[in-house]
XYZ file of C-alpha atoms in Angstrom:
435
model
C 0.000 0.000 0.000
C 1.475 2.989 -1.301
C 1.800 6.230 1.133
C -0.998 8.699 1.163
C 0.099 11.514 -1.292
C -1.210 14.013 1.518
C 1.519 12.843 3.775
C 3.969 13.478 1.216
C 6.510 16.687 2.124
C 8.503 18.312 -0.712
C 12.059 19.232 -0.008
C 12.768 23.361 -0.136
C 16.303 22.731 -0.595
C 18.557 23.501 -3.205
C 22.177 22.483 -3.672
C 25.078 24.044 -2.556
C 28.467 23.162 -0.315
C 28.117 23.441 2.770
C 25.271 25.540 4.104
C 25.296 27.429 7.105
C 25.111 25.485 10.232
C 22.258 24.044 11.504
C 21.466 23.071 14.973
C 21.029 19.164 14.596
C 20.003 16.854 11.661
C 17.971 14.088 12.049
C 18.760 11.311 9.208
C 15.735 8.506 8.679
C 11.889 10.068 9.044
C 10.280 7.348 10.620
C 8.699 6.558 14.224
C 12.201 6.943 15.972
C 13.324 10.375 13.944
C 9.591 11.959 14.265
C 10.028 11.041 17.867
C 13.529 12.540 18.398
C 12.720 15.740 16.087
C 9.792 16.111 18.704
C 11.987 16.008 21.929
C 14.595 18.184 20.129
C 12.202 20.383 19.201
C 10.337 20.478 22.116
C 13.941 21.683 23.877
C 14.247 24.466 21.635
C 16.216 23.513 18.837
C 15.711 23.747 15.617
C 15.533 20.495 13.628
C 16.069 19.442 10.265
C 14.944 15.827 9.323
C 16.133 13.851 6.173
C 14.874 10.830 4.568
C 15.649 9.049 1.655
C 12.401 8.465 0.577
C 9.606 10.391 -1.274
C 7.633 10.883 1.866
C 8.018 10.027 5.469
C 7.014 7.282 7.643
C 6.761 4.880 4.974
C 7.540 1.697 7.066
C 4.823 3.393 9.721
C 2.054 2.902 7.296
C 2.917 -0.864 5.598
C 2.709 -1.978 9.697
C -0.165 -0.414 10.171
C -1.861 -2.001 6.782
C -3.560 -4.880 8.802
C -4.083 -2.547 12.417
C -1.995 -0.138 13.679
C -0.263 -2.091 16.930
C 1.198 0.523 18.750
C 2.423 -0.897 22.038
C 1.037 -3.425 24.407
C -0.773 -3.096 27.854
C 0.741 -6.044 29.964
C 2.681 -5.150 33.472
C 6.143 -3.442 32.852
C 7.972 -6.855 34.159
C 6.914 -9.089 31.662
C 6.992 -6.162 28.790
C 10.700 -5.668 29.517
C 11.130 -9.271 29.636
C 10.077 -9.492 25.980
C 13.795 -7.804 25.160
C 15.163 -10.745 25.555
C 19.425 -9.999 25.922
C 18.400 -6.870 25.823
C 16.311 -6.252 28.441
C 18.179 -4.216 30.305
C 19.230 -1.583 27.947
C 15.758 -1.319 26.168
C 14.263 -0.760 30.258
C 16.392 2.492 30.566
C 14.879 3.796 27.112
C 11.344 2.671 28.761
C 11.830 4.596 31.865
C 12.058 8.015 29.775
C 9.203 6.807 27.584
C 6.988 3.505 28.474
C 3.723 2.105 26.889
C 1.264 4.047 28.848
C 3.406 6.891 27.738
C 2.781 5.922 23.688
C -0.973 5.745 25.093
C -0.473 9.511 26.854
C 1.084 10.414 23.299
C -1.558 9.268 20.848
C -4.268 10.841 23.020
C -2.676 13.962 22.450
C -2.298 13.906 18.905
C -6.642 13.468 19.007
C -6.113 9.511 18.303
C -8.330 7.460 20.820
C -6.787 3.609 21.888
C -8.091 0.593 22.725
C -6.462 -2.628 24.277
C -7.782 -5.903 22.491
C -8.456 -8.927 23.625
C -4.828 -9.901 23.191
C -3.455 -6.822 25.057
C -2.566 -4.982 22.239
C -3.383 -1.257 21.826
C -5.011 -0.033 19.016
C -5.944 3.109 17.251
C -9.652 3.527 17.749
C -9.739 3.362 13.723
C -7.095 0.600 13.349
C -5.410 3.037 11.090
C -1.746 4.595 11.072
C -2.640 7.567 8.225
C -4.525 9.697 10.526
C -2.127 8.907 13.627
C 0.608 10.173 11.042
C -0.857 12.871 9.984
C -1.953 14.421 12.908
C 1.341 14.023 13.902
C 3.043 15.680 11.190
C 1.238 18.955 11.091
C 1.994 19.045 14.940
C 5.764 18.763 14.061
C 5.453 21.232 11.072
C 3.405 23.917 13.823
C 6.923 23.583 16.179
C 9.204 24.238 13.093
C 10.513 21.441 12.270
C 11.622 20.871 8.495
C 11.310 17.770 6.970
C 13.693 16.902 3.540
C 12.595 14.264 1.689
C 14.424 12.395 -1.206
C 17.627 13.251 0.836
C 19.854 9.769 0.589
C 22.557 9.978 3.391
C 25.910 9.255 2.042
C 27.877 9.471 5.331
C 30.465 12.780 5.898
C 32.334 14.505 4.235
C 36.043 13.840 4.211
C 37.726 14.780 7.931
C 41.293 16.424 8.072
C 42.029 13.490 10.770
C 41.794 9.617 10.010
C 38.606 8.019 9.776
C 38.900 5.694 13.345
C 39.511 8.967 15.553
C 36.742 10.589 17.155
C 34.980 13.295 15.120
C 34.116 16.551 16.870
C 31.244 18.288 15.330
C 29.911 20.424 13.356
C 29.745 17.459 11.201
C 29.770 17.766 7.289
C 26.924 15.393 5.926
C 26.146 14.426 2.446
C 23.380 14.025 0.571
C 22.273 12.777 -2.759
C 19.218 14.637 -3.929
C 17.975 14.503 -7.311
C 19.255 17.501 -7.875
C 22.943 16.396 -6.942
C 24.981 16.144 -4.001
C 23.803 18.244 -1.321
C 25.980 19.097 1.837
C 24.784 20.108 5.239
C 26.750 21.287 8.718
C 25.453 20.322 11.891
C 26.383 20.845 15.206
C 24.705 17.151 15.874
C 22.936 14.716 14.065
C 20.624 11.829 15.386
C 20.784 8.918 13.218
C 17.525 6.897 13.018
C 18.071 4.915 10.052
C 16.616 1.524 10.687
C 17.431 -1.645 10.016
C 17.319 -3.886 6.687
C 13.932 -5.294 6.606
C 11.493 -4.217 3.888
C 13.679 -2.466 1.515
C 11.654 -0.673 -0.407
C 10.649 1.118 1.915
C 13.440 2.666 3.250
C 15.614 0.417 5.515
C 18.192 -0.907 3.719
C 20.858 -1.038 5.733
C 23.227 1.203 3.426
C 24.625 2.942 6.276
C 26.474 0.157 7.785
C 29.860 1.126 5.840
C 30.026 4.794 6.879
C 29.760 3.747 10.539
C 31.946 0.907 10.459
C 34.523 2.970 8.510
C 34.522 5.575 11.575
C 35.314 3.061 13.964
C 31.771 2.251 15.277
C 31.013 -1.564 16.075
C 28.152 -2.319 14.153
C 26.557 -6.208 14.101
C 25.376 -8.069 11.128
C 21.916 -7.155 10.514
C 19.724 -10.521 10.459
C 16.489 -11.317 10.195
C 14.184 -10.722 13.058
C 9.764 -11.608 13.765
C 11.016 -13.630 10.232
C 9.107 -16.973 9.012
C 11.236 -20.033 8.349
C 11.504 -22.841 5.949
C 10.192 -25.990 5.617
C 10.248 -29.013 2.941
C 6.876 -29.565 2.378
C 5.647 -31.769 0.152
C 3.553 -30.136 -2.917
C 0.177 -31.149 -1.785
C 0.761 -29.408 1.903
C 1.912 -26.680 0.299
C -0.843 -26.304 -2.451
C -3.951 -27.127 -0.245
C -2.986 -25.527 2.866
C -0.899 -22.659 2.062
C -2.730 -19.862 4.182
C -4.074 -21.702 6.840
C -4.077 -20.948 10.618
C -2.888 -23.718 12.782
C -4.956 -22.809 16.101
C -4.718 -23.566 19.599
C -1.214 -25.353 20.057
C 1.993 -25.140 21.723
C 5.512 -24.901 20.052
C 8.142 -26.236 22.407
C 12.193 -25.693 21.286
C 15.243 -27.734 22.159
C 15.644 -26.150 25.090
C 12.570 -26.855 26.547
C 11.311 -23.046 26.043
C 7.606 -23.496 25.416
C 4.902 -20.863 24.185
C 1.120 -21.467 23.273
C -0.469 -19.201 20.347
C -0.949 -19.795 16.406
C 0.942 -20.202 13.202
C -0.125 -19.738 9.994
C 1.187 -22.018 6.726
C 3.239 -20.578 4.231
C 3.840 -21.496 0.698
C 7.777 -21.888 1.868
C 7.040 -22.987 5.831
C 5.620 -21.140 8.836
C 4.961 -17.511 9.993
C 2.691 -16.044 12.454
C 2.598 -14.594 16.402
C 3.943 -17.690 17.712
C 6.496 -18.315 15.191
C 7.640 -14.643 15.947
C 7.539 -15.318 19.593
C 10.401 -17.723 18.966
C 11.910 -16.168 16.461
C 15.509 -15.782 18.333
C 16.161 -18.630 19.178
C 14.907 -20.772 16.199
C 17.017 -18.348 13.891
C 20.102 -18.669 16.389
C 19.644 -22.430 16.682
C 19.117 -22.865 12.460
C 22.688 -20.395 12.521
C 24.477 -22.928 14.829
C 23.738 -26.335 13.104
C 22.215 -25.918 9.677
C 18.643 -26.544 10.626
C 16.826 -27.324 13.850
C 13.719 -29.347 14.910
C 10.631 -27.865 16.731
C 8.104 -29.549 18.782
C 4.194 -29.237 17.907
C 1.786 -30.303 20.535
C -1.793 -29.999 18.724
C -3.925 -30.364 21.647
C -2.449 -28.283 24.146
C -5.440 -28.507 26.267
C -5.472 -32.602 26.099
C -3.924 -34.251 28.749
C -1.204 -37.065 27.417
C -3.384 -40.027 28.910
C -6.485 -38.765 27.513
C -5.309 -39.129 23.871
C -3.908 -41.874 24.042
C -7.007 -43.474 25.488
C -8.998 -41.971 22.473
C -6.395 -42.953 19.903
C -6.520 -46.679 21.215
C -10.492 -46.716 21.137
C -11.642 -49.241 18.320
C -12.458 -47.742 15.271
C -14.160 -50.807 13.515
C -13.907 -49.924 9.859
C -13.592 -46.206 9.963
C -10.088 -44.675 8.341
C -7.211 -43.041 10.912
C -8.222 -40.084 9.583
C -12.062 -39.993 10.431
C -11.313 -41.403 14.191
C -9.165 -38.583 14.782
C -11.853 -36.111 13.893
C -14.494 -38.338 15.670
C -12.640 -38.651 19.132
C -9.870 -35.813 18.878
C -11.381 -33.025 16.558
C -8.220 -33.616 14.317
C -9.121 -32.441 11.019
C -7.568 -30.296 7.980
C -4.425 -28.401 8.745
C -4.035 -29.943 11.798
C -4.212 -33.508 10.378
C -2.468 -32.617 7.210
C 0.351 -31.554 9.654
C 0.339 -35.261 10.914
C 0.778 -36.857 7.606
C 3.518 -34.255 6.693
C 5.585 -34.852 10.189
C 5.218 -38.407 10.896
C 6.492 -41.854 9.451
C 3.557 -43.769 8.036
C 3.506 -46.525 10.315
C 3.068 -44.504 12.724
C -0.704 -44.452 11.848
C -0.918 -48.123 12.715
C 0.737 -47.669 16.335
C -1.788 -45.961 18.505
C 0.824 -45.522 21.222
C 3.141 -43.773 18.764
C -0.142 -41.683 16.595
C -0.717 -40.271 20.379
C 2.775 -39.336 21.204
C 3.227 -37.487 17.900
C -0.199 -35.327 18.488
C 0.988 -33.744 21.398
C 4.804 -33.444 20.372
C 4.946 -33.557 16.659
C 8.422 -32.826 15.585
C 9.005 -30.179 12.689
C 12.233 -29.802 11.374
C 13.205 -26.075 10.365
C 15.348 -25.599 7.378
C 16.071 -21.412 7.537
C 15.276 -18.011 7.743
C 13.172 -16.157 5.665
C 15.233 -13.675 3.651
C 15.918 -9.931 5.428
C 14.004 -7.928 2.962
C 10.830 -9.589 3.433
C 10.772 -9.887 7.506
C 9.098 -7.974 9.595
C 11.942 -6.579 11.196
C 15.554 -7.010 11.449
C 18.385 -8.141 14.231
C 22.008 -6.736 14.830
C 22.865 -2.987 14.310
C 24.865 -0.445 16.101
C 26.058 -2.367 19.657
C 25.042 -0.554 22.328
C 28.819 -1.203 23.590
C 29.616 1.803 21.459
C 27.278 4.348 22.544
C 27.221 5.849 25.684
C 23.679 6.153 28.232
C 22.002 8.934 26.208
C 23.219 7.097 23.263
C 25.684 9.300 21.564
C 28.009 7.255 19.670
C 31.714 6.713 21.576
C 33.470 7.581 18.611
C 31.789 10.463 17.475
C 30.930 12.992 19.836
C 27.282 14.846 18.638
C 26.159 11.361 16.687
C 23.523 9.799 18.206
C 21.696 6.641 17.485
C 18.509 5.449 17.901
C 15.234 3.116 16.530
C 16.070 -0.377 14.284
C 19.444 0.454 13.739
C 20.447 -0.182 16.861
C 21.278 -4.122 17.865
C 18.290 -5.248 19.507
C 15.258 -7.445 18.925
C 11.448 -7.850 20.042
C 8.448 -9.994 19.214
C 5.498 -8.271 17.266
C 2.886 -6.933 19.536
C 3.801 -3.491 19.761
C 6.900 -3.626 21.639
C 9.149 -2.813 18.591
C 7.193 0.268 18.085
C 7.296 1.509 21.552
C 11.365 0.324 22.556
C 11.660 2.453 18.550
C 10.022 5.802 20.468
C 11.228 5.391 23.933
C 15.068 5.055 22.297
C 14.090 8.230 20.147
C 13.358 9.921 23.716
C 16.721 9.185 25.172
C 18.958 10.050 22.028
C 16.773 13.141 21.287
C 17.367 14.226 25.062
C 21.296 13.366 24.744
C 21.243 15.364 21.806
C 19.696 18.578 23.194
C 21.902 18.611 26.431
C 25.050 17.864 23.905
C 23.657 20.948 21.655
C 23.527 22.983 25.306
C 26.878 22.291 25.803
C 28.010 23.827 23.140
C 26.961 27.140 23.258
């Protein structure tokens, strides 16, 4: 889905060398650069945001395409807890700006939330265009200026070598289509995200200009990504689509997690897939492929299926006992055939012990550009608290690009805003600093 055209924001600028210095640029106009060109602006300063793109927020609008998630209403302990590694880190950003805070926000802007029966919080409407919107003419009414079809090429060339630490104003580069464009700023905010949809946006092109400056940046990897499966043509043709409802996934491990999964065309997606996401991708990384664990009647104790598996079934088929005394029928008992030898079917013992651990094996990832979101980014080892990059003083980072992970559900969106918050405050007291 295309971008509204009203959202779109034409570009005032013309080329030049270096224009006079402004007081900070923020590179990458989605939810983390609106966010820290509201803080910044909100200080005082006068901001200048650039994006690569024919209008802003693209990203913003493709997530919001099926309901706009914006962040999630369980207690603060578990919500930190879906970080993962990161937990830590992402519950300083969430201090300066939490979920109820996004809540707080939207009201403001005139959009109305609701929590659904998941926990999620919703736009009133479901939609992200009006949220946007409103937004936008807000940030226009404080002065900020937003420069679209501005592609970041890094700096421009520094006196000193690359690796040592680069003391603003800082030279940036543009390409615009009407040629190179150069701006000085006395900081930037980089907000650039990660590598995931492509097309709109996030490409991870940056990557070289930071590592060349000494920063420590991670390989970006998929993240909320499906993976692949072999299935055999007729899984794949008749039940390509289909939710598988009402089960638990277990790992290796032992980690566990109840939800649903949907069937690809190339293997499995979904909320619970996500969920898991880490550590399947991690595990696939680590030994080629990995096996998952399906239990289809989560809500079935062990003994009770087998007892309804052994029942005689006189001269019904496997298939129509199953739906008679389990309520095993189309994805669900497609799954079966697809995961388990065929003798199995004449071993009730064996039929029962694959229906509530039926073992998938996992080939890979989903490619980057098509996921949801992406892993890896800028470590947080090399930025300090208010995330200003070690290595170059007035650089800040914040949003995608950054290497950290979470589940769908509206906790990428809201760890996105909250790290805005904290780089768009360390950017206003470095700007302070300086005068």
């Amino acid at each position: 889905m295309p971008p509204s055209s009203t959202l779109l924001l034409p570009s005032d600028d013309s080329t030049s060398a270096v224009a006079d210095t402004i007081d900070v640029a923020v590179i990458g106009a989605g939810p983390a650069g609106l966010m820290a060109a509201e803080v910044l602006s909100a200080a005082g300063w006068h901001v200048d945001v650039y994006d690569a793109m024919p209008s802003v927020g693209r990203k913003f609008l493709m997530a919001g395409k099926g309901g706009m998630n914006l962040t999630h209403s369980e207690p603060a302990a578990p919500f930190v807890a879906r970080y993962g590694k990161r937990a830590n880190a992402v519950a300083h950003w969430l201090r300066r700006f939490s979920a109820d805070d996004v809540r707080s926000w939207a009201h403001r802007l005139g959009i109305d939330t609701f929590v659904g029966t998941s926990g999620r919080v919703f736009p009133v409407d479901m939609k992200a265009a009006p949220l946007l919107r409103a937004w936008l003419t807000r940030l226009r009414a404080s002065g900020v200026r937003l420069h679209v079809r501005h592609r970041w090429l890094g700096w421009q060339t520094q006196t000193q070598t690359q690796t040592q630490a680069v003391a603003g104003p800082h030279d940036l580069r543009f390409a615009t289509p009407n040629g190179e464009r150069r701006v000085r700023a006395r900081a930037v905010v980089l907000t650039l995200g990660g590598a995931s949809w492509p097309q709109l946006g996030s490409d991870g092109a940056w990557v070289p200009s930071l590592r060349d400056h000494g920063v420590d940046v991670a390989p970006l990897i998929p993240a909320n990504a499906g993976f692949e499966a072999d299935w055999t043509p007729h899984l794949r043709e008749r039940f390509a689509g289909h939710p598988v409802k009402s089960v638990t996934m277990t790992l290796p491990d032992g980690t566990t997690r109840q939800g649903e999964f949907v069937i690809s065309t190339h293997g499995i997606e979904g909320s619970l897939v996500y969920a898991l996401c880490a550590p399947i991708r991690d595990a696939i990384r680590a030994n080629g492929s990995t096996q998952v664990y399906l239990d289809l009647l989560p809500d079935w104790l062990a003994a009770r299926v087998a007892e309804e598996v052994a029942r005689p079934r006189g001269s019904r088929s496997m298939a129509s006992h199953l739906q008679s005394r389990l309520g095993i029928v189309g994805v669900k008992a497609a799954l079966l055939r697809e995961c388990l030898p065929r003798e199995t079917f004449n071993d009730p013992a064996a039929l029962a012990a694959g229906i509530k651990r039926l073992p998938l094996t996992l080939l890979r990832t989903r490619p980057i550009a098509e996921v949801i979101s992406s892993a890896g980014g800028v470590a947080l080892e090399a930025l300090d608290s208010q995330l200003m990059v070690k290595a170059l003083p007035g650089v800040f980072c914040a949003g995608e690009m950054l290497d950290w992970e979470a589940p769908t559900g509206g906790y990428l969106l809201t760890a996105c805003f909250a790290s805005a918050c904290v780089a768009g405050d360390g950017a206003a007291a470095y700007l302070q600093t300086l005068r």
